[in-house]
Short mmCIF file of C-alpha atoms in Angstrom, two decimals:
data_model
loop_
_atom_site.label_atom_id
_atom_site.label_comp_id
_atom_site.label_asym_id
_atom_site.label_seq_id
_atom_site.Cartn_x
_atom_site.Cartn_y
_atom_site.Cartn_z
CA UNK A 1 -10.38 -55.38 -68.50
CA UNK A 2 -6.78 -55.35 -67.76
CA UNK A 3 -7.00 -51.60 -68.83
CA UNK A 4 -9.45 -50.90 -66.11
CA UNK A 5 -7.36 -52.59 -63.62
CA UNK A 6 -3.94 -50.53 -64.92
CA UNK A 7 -6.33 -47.45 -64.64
CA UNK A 8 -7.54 -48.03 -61.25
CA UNK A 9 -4.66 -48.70 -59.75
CA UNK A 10 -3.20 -45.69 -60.94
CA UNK A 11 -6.06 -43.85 -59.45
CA UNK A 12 -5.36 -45.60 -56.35
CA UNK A 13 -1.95 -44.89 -56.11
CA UNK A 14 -2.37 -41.24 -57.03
CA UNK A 15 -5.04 -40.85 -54.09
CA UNK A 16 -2.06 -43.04 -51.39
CA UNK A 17 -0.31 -39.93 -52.78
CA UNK A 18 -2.85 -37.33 -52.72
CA UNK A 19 -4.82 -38.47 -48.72
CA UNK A 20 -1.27 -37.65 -46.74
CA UNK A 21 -1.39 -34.50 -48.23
CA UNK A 22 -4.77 -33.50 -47.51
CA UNK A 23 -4.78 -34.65 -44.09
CA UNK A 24 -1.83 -32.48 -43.92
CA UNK A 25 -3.37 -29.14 -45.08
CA UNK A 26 -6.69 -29.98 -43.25
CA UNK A 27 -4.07 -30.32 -40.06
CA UNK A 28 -2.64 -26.73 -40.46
CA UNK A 29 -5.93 -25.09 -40.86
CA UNK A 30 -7.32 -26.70 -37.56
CA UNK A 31 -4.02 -25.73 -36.00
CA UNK A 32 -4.17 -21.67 -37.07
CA UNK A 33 -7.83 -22.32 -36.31
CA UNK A 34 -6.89 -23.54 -33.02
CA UNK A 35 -4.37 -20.63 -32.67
CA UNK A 36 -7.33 -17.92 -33.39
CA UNK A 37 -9.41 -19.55 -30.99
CA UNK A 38 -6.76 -19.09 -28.31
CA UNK A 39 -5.79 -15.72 -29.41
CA UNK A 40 -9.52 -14.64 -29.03
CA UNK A 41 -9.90 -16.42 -25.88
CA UNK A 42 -6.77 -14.70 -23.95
CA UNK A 43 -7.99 -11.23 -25.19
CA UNK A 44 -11.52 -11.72 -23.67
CA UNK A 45 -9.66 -12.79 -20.64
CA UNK A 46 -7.61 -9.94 -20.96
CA UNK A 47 -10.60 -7.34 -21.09
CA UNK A 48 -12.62 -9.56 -18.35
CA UNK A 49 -9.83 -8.62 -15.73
CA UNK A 50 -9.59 -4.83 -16.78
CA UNK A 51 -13.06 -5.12 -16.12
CA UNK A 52 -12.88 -6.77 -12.68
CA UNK A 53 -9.84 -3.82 -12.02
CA UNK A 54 -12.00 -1.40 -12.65
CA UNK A 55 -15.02 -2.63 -10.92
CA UNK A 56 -12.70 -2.92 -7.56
CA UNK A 57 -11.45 -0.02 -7.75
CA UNK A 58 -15.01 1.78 -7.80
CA UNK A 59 -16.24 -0.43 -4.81
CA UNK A 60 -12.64 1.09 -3.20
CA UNK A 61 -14.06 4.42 -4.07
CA UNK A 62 -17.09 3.78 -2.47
CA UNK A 63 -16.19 2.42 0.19
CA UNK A 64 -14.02 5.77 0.79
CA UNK A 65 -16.71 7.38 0.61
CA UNK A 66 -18.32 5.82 3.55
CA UNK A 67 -16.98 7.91 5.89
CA UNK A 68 -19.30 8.37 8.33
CA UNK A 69 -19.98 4.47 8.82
CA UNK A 70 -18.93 3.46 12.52
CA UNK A 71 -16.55 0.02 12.33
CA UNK A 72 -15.87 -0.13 16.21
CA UNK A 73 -16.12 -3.85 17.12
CA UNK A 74 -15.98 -4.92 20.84
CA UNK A 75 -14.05 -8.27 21.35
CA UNK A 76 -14.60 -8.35 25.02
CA UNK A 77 -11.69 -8.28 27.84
CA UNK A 78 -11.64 -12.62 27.91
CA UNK A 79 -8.05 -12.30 25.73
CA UNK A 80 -5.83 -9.40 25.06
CA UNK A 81 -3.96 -9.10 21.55
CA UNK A 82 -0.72 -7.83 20.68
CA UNK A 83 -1.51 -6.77 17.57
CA UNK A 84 -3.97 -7.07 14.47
CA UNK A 85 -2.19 -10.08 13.24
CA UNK A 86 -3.57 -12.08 16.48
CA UNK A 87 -6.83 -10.74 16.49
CA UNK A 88 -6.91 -12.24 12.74
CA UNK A 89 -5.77 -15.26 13.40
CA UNK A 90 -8.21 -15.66 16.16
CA UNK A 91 -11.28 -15.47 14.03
CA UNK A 92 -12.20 -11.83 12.90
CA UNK A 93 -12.15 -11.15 9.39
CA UNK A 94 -13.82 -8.02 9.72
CA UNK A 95 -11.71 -4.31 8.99
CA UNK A 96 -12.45 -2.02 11.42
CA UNK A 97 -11.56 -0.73 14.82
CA UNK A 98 -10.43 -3.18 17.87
CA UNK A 99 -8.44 -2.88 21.09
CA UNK A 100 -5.07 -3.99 21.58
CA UNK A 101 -2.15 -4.42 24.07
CA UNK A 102 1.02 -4.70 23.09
CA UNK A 103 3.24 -6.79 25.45
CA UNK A 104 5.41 -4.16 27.24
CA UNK A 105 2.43 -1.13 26.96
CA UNK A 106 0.62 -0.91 30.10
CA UNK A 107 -3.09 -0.22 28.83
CA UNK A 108 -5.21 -1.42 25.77
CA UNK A 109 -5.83 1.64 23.14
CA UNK A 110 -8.07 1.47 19.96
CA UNK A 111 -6.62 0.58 16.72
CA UNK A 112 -7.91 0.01 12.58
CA UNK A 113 -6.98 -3.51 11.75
CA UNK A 114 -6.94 -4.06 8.04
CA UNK A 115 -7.96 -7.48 7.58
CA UNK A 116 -7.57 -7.21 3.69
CA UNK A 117 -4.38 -7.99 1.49
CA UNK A 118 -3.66 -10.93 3.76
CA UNK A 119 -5.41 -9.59 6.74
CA UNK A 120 -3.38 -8.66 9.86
CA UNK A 121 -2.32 -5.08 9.41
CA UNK A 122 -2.75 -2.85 12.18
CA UNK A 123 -3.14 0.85 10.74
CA UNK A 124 -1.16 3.73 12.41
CA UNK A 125 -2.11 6.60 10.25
CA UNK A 126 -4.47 7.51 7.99
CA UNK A 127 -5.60 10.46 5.88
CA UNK A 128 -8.93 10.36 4.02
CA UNK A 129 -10.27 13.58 3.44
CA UNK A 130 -8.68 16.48 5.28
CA UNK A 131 -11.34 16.34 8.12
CA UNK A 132 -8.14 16.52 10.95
CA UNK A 133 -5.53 18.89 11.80
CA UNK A 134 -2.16 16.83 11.08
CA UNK A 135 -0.27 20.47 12.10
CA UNK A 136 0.05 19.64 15.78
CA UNK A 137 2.51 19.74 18.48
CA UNK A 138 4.79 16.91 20.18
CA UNK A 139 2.14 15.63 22.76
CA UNK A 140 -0.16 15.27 20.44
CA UNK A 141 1.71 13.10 18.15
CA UNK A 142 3.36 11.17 21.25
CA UNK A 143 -0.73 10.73 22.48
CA UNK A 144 -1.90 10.09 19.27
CA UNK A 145 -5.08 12.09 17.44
CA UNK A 146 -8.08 11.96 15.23
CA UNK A 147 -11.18 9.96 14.47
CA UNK A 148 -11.14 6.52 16.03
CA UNK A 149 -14.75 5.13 15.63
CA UNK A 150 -15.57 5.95 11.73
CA UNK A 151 -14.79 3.76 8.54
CA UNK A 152 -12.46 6.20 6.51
CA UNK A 153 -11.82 8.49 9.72
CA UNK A 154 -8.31 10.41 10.18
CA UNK A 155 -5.79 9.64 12.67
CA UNK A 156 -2.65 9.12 14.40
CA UNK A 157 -1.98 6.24 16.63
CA UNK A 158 0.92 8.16 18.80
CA UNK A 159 4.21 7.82 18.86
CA UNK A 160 3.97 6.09 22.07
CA UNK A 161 2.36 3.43 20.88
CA UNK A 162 4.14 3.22 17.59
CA UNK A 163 7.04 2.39 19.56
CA UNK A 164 5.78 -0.63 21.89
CA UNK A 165 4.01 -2.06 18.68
CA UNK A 166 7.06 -2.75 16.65
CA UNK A 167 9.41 -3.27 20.15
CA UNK A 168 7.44 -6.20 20.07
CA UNK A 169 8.52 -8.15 16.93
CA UNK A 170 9.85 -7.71 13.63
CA UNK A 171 7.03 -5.85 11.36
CA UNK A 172 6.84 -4.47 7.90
CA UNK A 173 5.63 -1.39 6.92
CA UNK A 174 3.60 -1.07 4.02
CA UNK A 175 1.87 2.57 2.87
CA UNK A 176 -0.45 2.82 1.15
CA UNK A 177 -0.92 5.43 -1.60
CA UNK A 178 -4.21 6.83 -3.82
CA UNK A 179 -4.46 9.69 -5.67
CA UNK A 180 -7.27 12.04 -7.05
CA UNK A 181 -7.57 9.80 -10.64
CA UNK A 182 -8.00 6.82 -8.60
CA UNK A 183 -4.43 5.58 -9.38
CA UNK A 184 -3.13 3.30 -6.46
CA UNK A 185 0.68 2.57 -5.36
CA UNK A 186 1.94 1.02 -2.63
CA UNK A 187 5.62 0.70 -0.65
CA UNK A 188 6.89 -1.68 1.26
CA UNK A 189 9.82 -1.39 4.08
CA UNK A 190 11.19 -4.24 6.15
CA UNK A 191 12.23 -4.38 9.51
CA UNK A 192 10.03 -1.01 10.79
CA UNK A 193 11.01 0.15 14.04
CA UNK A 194 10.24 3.10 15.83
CA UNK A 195 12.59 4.26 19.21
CA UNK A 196 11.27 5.92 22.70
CA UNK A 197 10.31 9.41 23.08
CA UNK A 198 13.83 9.93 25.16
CA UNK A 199 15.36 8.92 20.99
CA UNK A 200 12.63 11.06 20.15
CA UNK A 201 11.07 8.46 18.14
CA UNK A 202 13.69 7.68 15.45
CA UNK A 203 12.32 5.41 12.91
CA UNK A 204 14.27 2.52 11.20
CA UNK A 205 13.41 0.91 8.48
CA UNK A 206 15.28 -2.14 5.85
CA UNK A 207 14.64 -2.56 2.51
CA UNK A 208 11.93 -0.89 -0.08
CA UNK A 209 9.85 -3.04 -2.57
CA UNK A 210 6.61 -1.60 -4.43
CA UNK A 211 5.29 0.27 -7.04
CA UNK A 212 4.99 3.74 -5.97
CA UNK A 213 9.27 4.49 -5.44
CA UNK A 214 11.14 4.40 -2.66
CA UNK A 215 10.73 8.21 -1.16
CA UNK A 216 11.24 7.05 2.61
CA UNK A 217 14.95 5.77 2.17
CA UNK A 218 15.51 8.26 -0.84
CA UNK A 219 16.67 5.11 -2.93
CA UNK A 220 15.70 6.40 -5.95
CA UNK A 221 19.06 8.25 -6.34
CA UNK A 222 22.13 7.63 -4.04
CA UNK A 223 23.22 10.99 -5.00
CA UNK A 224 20.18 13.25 -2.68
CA UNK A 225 20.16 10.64 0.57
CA UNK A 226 21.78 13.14 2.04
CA UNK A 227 18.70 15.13 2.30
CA UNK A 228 16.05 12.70 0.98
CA UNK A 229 16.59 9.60 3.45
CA UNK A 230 14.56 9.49 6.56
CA UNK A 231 16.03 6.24 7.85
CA UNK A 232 17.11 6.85 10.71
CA UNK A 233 15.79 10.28 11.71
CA UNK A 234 14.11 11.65 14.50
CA UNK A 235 10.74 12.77 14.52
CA UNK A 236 9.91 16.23 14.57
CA UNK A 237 7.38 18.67 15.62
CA UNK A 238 6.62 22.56 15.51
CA UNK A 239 7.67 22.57 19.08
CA UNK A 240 10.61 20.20 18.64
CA UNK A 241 13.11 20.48 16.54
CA UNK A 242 15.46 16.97 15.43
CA UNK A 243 15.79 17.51 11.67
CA UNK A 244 18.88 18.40 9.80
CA UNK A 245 17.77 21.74 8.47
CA UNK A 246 18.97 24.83 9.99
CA UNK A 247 14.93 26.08 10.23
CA UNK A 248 12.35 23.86 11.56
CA UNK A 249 11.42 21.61 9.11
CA UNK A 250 7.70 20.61 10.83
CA UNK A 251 7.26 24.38 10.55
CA UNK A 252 7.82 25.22 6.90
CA UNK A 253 5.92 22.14 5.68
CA UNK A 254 3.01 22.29 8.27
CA UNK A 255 3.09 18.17 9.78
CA UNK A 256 4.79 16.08 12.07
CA UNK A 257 7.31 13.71 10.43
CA UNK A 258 11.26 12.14 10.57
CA UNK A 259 12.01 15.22 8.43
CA UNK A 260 15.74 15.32 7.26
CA UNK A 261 16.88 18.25 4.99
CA UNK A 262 13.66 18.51 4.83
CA UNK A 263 11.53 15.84 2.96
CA UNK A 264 10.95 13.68 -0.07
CA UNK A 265 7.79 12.50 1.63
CA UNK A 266 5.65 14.71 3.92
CA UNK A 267 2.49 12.41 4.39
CA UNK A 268 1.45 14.08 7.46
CA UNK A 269 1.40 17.65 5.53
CA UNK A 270 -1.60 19.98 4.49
CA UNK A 271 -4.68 18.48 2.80
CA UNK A 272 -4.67 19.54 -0.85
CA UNK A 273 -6.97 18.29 -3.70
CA UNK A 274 -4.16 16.85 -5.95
CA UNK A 275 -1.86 19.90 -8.04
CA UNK A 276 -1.40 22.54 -5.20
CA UNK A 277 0.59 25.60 -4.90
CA UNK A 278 2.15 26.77 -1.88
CA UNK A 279 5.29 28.73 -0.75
CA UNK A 280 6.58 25.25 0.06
CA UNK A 281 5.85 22.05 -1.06
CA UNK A 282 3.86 21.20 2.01
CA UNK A 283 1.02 18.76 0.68
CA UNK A 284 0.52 15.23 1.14
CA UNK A 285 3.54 14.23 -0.79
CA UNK A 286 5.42 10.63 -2.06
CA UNK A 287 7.89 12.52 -4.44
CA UNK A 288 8.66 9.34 -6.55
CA UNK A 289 5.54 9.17 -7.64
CA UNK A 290 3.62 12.40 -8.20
CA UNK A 291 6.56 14.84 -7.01
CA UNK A 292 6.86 17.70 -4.41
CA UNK A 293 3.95 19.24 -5.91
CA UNK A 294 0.68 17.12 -5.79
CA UNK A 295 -1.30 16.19 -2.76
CA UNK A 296 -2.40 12.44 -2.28
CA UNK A 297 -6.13 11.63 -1.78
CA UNK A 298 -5.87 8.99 0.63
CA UNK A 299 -2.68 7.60 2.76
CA UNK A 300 -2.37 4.67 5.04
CA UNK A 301 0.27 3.45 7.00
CA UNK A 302 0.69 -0.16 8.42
CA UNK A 303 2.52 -2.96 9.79
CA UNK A 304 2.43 -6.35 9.43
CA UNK A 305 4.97 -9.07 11.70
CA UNK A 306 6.99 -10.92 9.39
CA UNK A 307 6.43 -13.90 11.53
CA UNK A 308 2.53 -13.56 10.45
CA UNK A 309 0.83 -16.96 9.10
CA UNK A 310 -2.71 -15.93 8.39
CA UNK A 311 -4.96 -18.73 9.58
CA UNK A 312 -7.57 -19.57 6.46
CA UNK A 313 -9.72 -21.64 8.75
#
């Protein structure tokens, strides 16, 4: 008997010993477990939002492709708006074309108001598909051109207008950028301002963020500003001269634009299908991303106040 007893308590006390240690080992194999679990989970995740990428990108493609869909939407003369920013704030969610006043213009005009990324941008240029001459003279740019009734048409606000828009407040400029592989960049610019015709429109603009380079201010290396900024140039036409090239600048490379010596983006230039060759490098171009030498699909240029609060109600 008191054998048994000596024997079980050994037993005992070699199990005491024996439990921690298996609850230990069972603890690290949930753990790693655990770990896979988590590991498996983040991937899924991972390829869920590649998915949901790709899928919004298509339905961007699409909607491009829309073209010929009219977006003109009739607000009524019961309150003017300064900009797009208002008219989002007041209610309308919808993209698409609305009149405007800005405070010191002295008639309402048509404009695109993007009411996406935020809402409140009110579009000032836009090319789509090559469907308008961007090769035009200085009235025409001062006027303003192009297709204001369709979803993905072309245009040109006018320089006029540009002008009393961002006299108005302090706005950011943001551009939008595709190309032919359905790759997207975008660039931002603060403070956007754009003079009177008598200062031939000279443009202004703070600093760049974004993911497409900064090819406006010619940031991307201080050693070519000299030819590559556009910050603070005047725009220029066939007809009118103000660059800082001893030809005409809106001449050789076929647009309208703050040319300087003479570009390292020409967004108003010829309508080419991506790679292009040309006796100048007069495509559609945003050099710090696809160089002098490929045309961009689609462009669009906008402006947002800074001041802007979207209202989510």
């Amino acid at each position: 008997m008191e054998n048994s007893i000596k024997s079980f308590n050994i037993v005992f006390f070699i199990t005491l010993l024996v439990l921690p240690s298996m609850a230990l080992e069972e603890c690290i194999q949930e753990q790693l477990r655990l770990k896979a679990q988590v590991r498996l989970l983040e991937h899924q995740t991972k390829l869920q939002q590649i998915k949901i990428e790709n899928l919004l990108r298509e339905k961007e493609l699409q909607f491009m492709d829309r073209g010929d869909e009219t977006i003109v939407i009739d607000l009524g003369d019961k309150r003017t708006f300064a900009d797009c920013g208002e008219i989002y704030n007041d209610g309308h969610k919808q993209s698409g074309f609305y009149k405007i006043k800005p405070l010191q213009n002295n008639s309402s005009f048509s404009v695109f108001c993007d009411m996406s990324e935020g809402g409140g941008w009110t579009v000032f240029q836009r090319r789509s598909d090559g469907s308008q001459n961007f090769y035009r003279n200085w009235t025409d740019y001062k006027d303003g051109f192009g297709d204001f009734n369709t979803a993905m048409g072309e245009f040109w606000l006018g320089n006029d207008k540009l002008h009393y828009l961002t006299l108005q407040d302090d706005y950011i400029l943001r551009i939008d950028l595709l190309d032919f592989e359905g790759q997207k960049r975008y660039a931002d610019y603060k403070s956007f301002r754009v003079g009177d015709e008598e200062n031939a429109y000279q443009i202004s603009c703070g600093e760049y963020s974004g993911t497409a380079g900064d090819s406006l201010t010619g940031g991307f290396n201080p050693e070519v500003q000299w030819w590559a900024n556009h910050n603070g140039m005047k725009f220029s036409t066939w007809d009118r001269d103000n660059d800082n090239y001893e030809e005409n600048c809106a001449k050789e490379d076929k647009g309208g634009w703050w040319y300087n010596r003479c570009h390292s983006t020409n967004l108003n230039g010829l309508y080419y299908k991506g790679p292009y060759t040309s006796n100048t490098d007069d495509g559609i171009v945003w050099y710090t991303w696809h160089g002098w030498w490929y045309s961009l699909k689609y462009v669009a240029m906008k402006i947002r106040s800074i001041h802007f609060e979207p209202n989510l109600v």
